[in-house]
Amino acid sequence: MLKPLNRMSDKELLTELFNEEKQLIREYSDSVTRVFEKDLRDIMVENIKSCAGLQYDIFEQMLNKGMHKAQNAESRIVRETMQSVAQLKQELIAPDMS
């Protein structure tokens, strides 16, 4: 069971916030694939970006406070991930309607 916010340590609170943003990203990502009305879809994509930005801000705080250890990724993995993200972005912007 989750502790009340006023009884959580900084690490517990930041971890909870980080996980909540991650869950919101999942929910918006799942939902955006089911919406075909452009204005609503655009809002949902902006919400995904906002949640991702907040999640990264929380991650940076955790990193700066020594609450999370980050490992350097191999450049090959970074390139492959960037290509996958670019492809996904293209699919979100111009979905194949065939």
PDB file of C-alpha atoms in Angstrom:
ATOM      1  CA  MET A   1       0.000   0.000   0.000  1.00  0.00           C
ATOM      2  CA  LEU A   2       1.185   3.477  -0.878  1.00  0.00           C
ATOM      3  CA  LYS A   3       2.284   5.728   1.975  1.00  0.00           C
ATOM      4  CA  PRO A   4       0.671   9.159   2.382  1.00  0.00           C
ATOM      5  CA  LEU A   5       2.684  11.749   0.431  1.00  0.00           C
ATOM      6  CA  ASN A   6       3.752  13.590   3.590  1.00  0.00           C
ATOM      7  CA  ARG A   7       5.396  10.392   4.899  1.00  0.00           C
ATOM      8  CA  MET A   8       7.342   9.499   1.774  1.00  0.00           C
ATOM      9  CA  SER A   9      11.065  10.030   1.476  1.00  0.00           C
ATOM     10  CA  ASP A  10      12.331  12.131  -1.434  1.00  0.00           C
ATOM     11  CA  LYS A  11      13.382   8.949  -3.223  1.00  0.00           C
ATOM     12  CA  GLU A  12       9.971   7.302  -2.721  1.00  0.00           C
ATOM     13  CA  LEU A  13       8.144  10.422  -3.873  1.00  0.00           C
ATOM     14  CA  LEU A  14      10.292  10.922  -6.969  1.00  0.00           C
ATOM     15  CA  THR A  15      10.022   7.227  -7.832  1.00  0.00           C
ATOM     16  CA  GLU A  16       6.232   7.395  -7.505  1.00  0.00           C
ATOM     17  CA  LEU A  17       6.057  10.524  -9.682  1.00  0.00           C
ATOM     18  CA  PHE A  18       8.394   8.931 -12.249  1.00  0.00           C
ATOM     19  CA  ASN A  19       6.231   5.800 -12.431  1.00  0.00           C
ATOM     20  CA  GLU A  20       3.006   7.821 -12.665  1.00  0.00           C
ATOM     21  CA  GLU A  21       4.354   9.784 -15.642  1.00  0.00           C
ATOM     22  CA  LYS A  22       5.462   6.518 -17.244  1.00  0.00           C
ATOM     23  CA  GLN A  23       1.947   5.107 -16.813  1.00  0.00           C
ATOM     24  CA  LEU A  24       0.379   8.245 -18.291  1.00  0.00           C
ATOM     25  CA  ILE A  25       2.656   7.933 -21.328  1.00  0.00           C
ATOM     26  CA  ARG A  26       1.545   4.313 -21.781  1.00  0.00           C
ATOM     27  CA  GLU A  27      -2.128   5.263 -21.494  1.00  0.00           C
ATOM     28  CA  TYR A  28      -1.877   8.183 -23.921  1.00  0.00           C
ATOM     29  CA  SER A  29       0.184   6.086 -26.359  1.00  0.00           C
ATOM     30  CA  ASP A  30      -2.406   3.332 -26.327  1.00  0.00           C
ATOM     31  CA  SER A  31      -5.279   5.789 -26.682  1.00  0.00           C
ATOM     32  CA  VAL A  32      -3.760   7.864 -29.487  1.00  0.00           C
ATOM     33  CA  THR A  33      -3.712   4.800 -31.739  1.00  0.00           C
ATOM     34  CA  ARG A  34      -7.501   4.568 -31.394  1.00  0.00           C
ATOM     35  CA  VAL A  35      -8.340   8.206 -32.131  1.00  0.00           C
ATOM     36  CA  PHE A  36      -8.788   9.465 -35.670  1.00  0.00           C
ATOM     37  CA  GLU A  37     -10.110  12.975 -35.013  1.00  0.00           C
ATOM     38  CA  LYS A  38      -7.077  15.151 -35.796  1.00  0.00           C
ATOM     39  CA  ASP A  39      -7.527  17.847 -33.129  1.00  0.00           C
ATOM     40  CA  LEU A  40      -7.974  15.309 -30.338  1.00  0.00           C
ATOM     41  CA  ARG A  41      -5.077  13.241 -31.661  1.00  0.00           C
ATOM     42  CA  ASP A  42      -2.829  16.334 -31.707  1.00  0.00           C
ATOM     43  CA  ILE A  43      -3.764  17.106 -28.087  1.00  0.00           C
ATOM     44  CA  MET A  44      -2.953  13.550 -27.046  1.00  0.00           C
ATOM     45  CA  VAL A  45       0.426  13.644 -28.815  1.00  0.00           C
ATOM     46  CA  GLU A  46       1.215  16.942 -27.046  1.00  0.00           C
ATOM     47  CA  ASN A  47       0.242  15.338 -23.731  1.00  0.00           C
ATOM     48  CA  ILE A  48       2.621  12.445 -24.430  1.00  0.00           C
ATOM     49  CA  LYS A  49       5.416  14.948 -25.078  1.00  0.00           C
ATOM     50  CA  SER A  50       4.571  16.844 -21.889  1.00  0.00           C
ATOM     51  CA  CYS A  51       4.556  13.666 -19.776  1.00  0.00           C
ATOM     52  CA  ALA A  52       7.840  12.550 -21.331  1.00  0.00           C
ATOM     53  CA  GLY A  53       9.374  15.934 -20.494  1.00  0.00           C
ATOM     54  CA  LEU A  54       8.172  15.759 -16.895  1.00  0.00           C
ATOM     55  CA  GLN A  55       9.389  12.188 -16.571  1.00  0.00           C
ATOM     56  CA  TYR A  56      12.837  13.233 -17.794  1.00  0.00           C
ATOM     57  CA  ASP A  57      12.922  16.174 -15.365  1.00  0.00           C
ATOM     58  CA  ILE A  58      12.139  13.769 -12.516  1.00  0.00           C
ATOM     59  CA  PHE A  59      14.796  11.357 -13.786  1.00  0.00           C
ATOM     60  CA  GLU A  60      17.383  14.168 -13.819  1.00  0.00           C
ATOM     61  CA  GLN A  61      16.520  15.063 -10.218  1.00  0.00           C
ATOM     62  CA  MET A  62      16.934  11.429  -9.197  1.00  0.00           C
ATOM     63  CA  LEU A  63      20.233  11.231 -11.074  1.00  0.00           C
ATOM     64  CA  ASN A  64      21.561  14.469  -9.545  1.00  0.00           C
ATOM     65  CA  LYS A  65      20.621  13.313  -6.037  1.00  0.00           C
ATOM     66  CA  GLY A  66      22.363   9.966  -6.554  1.00  0.00           C
ATOM     67  CA  MET A  67      19.072   8.071  -6.397  1.00  0.00           C
ATOM     68  CA  HIS A  68      19.499   6.473  -9.798  1.00  0.00           C
ATOM     69  CA  LYS A  69      22.554   5.225 -11.645  1.00  0.00           C
ATOM     70  CA  ALA A  70      22.630   5.668 -15.406  1.00  0.00           C
ATOM     71  CA  GLN A  71      24.797   3.615 -17.714  1.00  0.00           C
ATOM     72  CA  ASN A  72      26.253   4.911 -20.948  1.00  0.00           C
ATOM     73  CA  ALA A  73      24.674   3.179 -23.928  1.00  0.00           C
ATOM     74  CA  GLU A  74      26.718   1.891 -26.832  1.00  0.00           C
ATOM     75  CA  SER A  75      26.530   4.256 -29.814  1.00  0.00           C
ATOM     76  CA  ARG A  76      25.115   1.440 -31.962  1.00  0.00           C
ATOM     77  CA  ILE A  77      22.192   1.024 -29.565  1.00  0.00           C
ATOM     78  CA  VAL A  78      21.626   4.784 -29.484  1.00  0.00           C
ATOM     79  CA  ARG A  79      21.567   4.932 -33.308  1.00  0.00           C
ATOM     80  CA  GLU A  80      19.152   1.995 -33.556  1.00  0.00           C
ATOM     81  CA  THR A  81      16.858   3.508 -30.946  1.00  0.00           C
ATOM     82  CA  MET A  82      16.883   6.894 -32.677  1.00  0.00           C
ATOM     83  CA  GLN A  83      15.982   5.212 -35.978  1.00  0.00           C
ATOM     84  CA  SER A  84      13.109   3.343 -34.314  1.00  0.00           C
ATOM     85  CA  VAL A  85      11.813   6.542 -32.731  1.00  0.00           C
ATOM     86  CA  ALA A  86      12.052   8.418 -36.050  1.00  0.00           C
ATOM     87  CA  GLN A  87      10.098   5.643 -37.757  1.00  0.00           C
ATOM     88  CA  LEU A  88       7.450   5.670 -35.022  1.00  0.00           C
ATOM     89  CA  LYS A  89       7.199   9.448 -35.284  1.00  0.00           C
ATOM     90  CA  GLN A  90       6.608   9.181 -39.031  1.00  0.00           C
ATOM     91  CA  GLU A  91       3.898   6.589 -38.435  1.00  0.00           C
ATOM     92  CA  LEU A  92       2.205   8.848 -35.873  1.00  0.00           C
ATOM     93  CA  ILE A  93       2.358  11.908 -38.115  1.00  0.00           C
ATOM     94  CA  ALA A  94       1.243  10.164 -41.312  1.00  0.00           C
ATOM     95  CA  PRO A  95      -0.377   6.835 -40.465  1.00  0.00           C
ATOM     96  CA  ASP A  96      -0.712   4.334 -43.290  1.00  0.00           C
ATOM     97  CA  MET A  97      -4.417   4.223 -44.104  1.00  0.00           C
ATOM     98  CA  SER A  98      -4.224   1.340 -46.589  1.00  0.00           C
TER      99      SER A  98
END
